[in-house]
Tab-separated table of C-alpha atoms in Angstrom:
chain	number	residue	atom	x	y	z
A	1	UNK	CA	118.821	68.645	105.897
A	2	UNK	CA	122.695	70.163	105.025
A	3	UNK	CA	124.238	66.631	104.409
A	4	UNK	CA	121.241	65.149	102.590
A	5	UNK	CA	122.115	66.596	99.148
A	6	UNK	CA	125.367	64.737	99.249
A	7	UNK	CA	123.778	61.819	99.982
A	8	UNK	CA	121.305	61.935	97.564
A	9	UNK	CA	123.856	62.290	95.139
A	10	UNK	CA	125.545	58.114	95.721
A	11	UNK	CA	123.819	56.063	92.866
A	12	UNK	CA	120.942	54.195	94.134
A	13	UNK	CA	119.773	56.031	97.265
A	14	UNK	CA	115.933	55.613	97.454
A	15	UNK	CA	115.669	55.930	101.275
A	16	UNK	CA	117.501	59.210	101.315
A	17	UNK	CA	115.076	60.308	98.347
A	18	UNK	CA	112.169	59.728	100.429
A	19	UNK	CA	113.452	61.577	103.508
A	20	UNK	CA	113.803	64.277	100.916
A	21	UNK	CA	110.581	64.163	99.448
A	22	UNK	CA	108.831	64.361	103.195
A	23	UNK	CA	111.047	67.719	103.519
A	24	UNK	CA	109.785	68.320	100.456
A	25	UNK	CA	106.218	68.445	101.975
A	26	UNK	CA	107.154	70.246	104.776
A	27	UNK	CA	108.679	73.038	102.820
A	28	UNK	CA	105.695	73.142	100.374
A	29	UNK	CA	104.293	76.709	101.848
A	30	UNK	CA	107.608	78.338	102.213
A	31	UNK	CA	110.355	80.712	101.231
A	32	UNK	CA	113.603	77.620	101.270
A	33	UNK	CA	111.001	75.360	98.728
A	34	UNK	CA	112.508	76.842	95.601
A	35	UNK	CA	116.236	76.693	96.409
A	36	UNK	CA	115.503	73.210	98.573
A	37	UNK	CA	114.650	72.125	94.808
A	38	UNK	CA	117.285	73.206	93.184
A	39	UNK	CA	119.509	71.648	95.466
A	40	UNK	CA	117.249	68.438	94.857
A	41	UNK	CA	118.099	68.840	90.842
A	42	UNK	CA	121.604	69.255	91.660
A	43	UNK	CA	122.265	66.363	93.529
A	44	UNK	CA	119.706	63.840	90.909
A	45	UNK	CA	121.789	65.256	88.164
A	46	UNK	CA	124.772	63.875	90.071
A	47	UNK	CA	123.138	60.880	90.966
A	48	UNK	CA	122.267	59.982	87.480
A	49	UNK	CA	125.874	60.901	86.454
A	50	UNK	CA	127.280	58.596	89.144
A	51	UNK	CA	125.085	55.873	87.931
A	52	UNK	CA	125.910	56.608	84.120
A	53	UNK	CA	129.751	56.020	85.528
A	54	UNK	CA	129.955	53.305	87.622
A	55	UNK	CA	127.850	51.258	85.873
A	56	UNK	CA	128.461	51.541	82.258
A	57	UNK	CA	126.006	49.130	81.046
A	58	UNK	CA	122.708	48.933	81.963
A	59	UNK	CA	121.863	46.524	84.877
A	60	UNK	CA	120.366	49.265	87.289
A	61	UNK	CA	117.623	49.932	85.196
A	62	UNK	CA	114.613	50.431	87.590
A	63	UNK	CA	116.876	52.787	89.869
A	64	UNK	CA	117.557	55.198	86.467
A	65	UNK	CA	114.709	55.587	85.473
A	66	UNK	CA	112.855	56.510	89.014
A	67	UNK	CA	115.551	59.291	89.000
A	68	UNK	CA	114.684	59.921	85.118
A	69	UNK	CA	111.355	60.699	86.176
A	70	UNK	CA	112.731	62.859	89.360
A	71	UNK	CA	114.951	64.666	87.211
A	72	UNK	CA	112.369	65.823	84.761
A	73	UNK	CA	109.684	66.529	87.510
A	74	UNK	CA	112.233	69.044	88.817
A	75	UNK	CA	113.480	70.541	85.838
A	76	UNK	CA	109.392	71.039	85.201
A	77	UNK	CA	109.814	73.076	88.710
A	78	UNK	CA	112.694	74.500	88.960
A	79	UNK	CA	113.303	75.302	84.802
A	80	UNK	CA	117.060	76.294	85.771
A	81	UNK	CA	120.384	73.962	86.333
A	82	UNK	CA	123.671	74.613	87.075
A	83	UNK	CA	125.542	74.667	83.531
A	84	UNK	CA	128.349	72.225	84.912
A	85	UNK	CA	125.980	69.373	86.203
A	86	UNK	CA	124.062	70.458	82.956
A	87	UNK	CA	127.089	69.445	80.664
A	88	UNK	CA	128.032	66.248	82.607
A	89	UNK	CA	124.683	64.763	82.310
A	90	UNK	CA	124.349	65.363	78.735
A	91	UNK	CA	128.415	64.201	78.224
A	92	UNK	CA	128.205	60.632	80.379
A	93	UNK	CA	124.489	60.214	79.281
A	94	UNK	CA	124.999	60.899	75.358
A	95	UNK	CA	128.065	58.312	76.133
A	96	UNK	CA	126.721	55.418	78.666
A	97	UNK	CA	123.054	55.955	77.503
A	98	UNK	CA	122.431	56.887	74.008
A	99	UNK	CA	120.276	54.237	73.051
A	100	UNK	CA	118.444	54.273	76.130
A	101	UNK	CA	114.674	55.761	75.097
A	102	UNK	CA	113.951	56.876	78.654
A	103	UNK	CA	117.201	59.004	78.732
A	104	UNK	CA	116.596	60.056	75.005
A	105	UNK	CA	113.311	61.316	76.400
A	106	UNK	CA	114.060	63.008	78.957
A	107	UNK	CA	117.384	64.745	77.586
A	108	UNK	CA	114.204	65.923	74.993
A	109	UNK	CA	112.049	67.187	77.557
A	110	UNK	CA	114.993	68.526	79.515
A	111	UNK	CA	116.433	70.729	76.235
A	112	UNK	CA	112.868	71.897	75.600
A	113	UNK	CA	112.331	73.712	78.781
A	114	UNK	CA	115.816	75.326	79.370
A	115	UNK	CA	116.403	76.407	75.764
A	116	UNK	CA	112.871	78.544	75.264
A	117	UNK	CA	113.469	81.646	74.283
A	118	UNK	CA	112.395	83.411	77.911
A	119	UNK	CA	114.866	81.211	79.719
A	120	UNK	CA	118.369	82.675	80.977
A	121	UNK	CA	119.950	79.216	80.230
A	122	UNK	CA	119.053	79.626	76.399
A	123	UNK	CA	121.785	82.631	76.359
């Protein structure tokens, strides 16, 4: 459970996200769920930022946007990220991805619920 975060962060790791989802489940009635998830956020934020990198244009399409819909299922969750994965995923996806709709969207959805007004990010 320590090393899968890093793991999870490599571009195109499904397996590892399903191990992680089924400790997902097992967490669901406790204490660790909350910061298991952020660690979750953290490394898909990676993972996406990896991908952006690597593979500048946009043959790995399926992949993305599975972790597109990851991403903003956390974010709905969590509704905090760590403001330096925060500003690498907006900087490589506003520069690999900005025509990409499902990025657009989600960069949308993402800005919407960590800039309300009751959110510490906003500040």
């Amino acid at each position: 459970m320590d090393h899968l975060p890093a793991a999870l962060e490599r571009a195109g790791n499904e397996e590892s996200w399903a191990v992680a989802d089924a400790i997902s489940t097992v967490l669901k009635n406790s204490e660790e769920l909350h910061s298991w998830r952020r660690l979750l956020l953290s490394a898909c934020i990676k993972g996406l930022v990896a991908m952006y990198s690597s593979s500048k244009d946009e043959s790995k399409q399926e992949v993305e946007r599975s972790m597109l819909l990851r991403l903003e299922e956390l974010l709905r969750v969590v509704e905090e990220v760590d403001p330096d994965d925060w500003c690498n995923l907006v900087k490589t996806g506003l520069k690999y991805r900005y025509r990409d709709a499902a990025f657009l969207k989600v960069l949308n959805v993402a800005i919407q619920l960590l800039y309300k007004k009751e959110s510490s990010f906003s500040q």
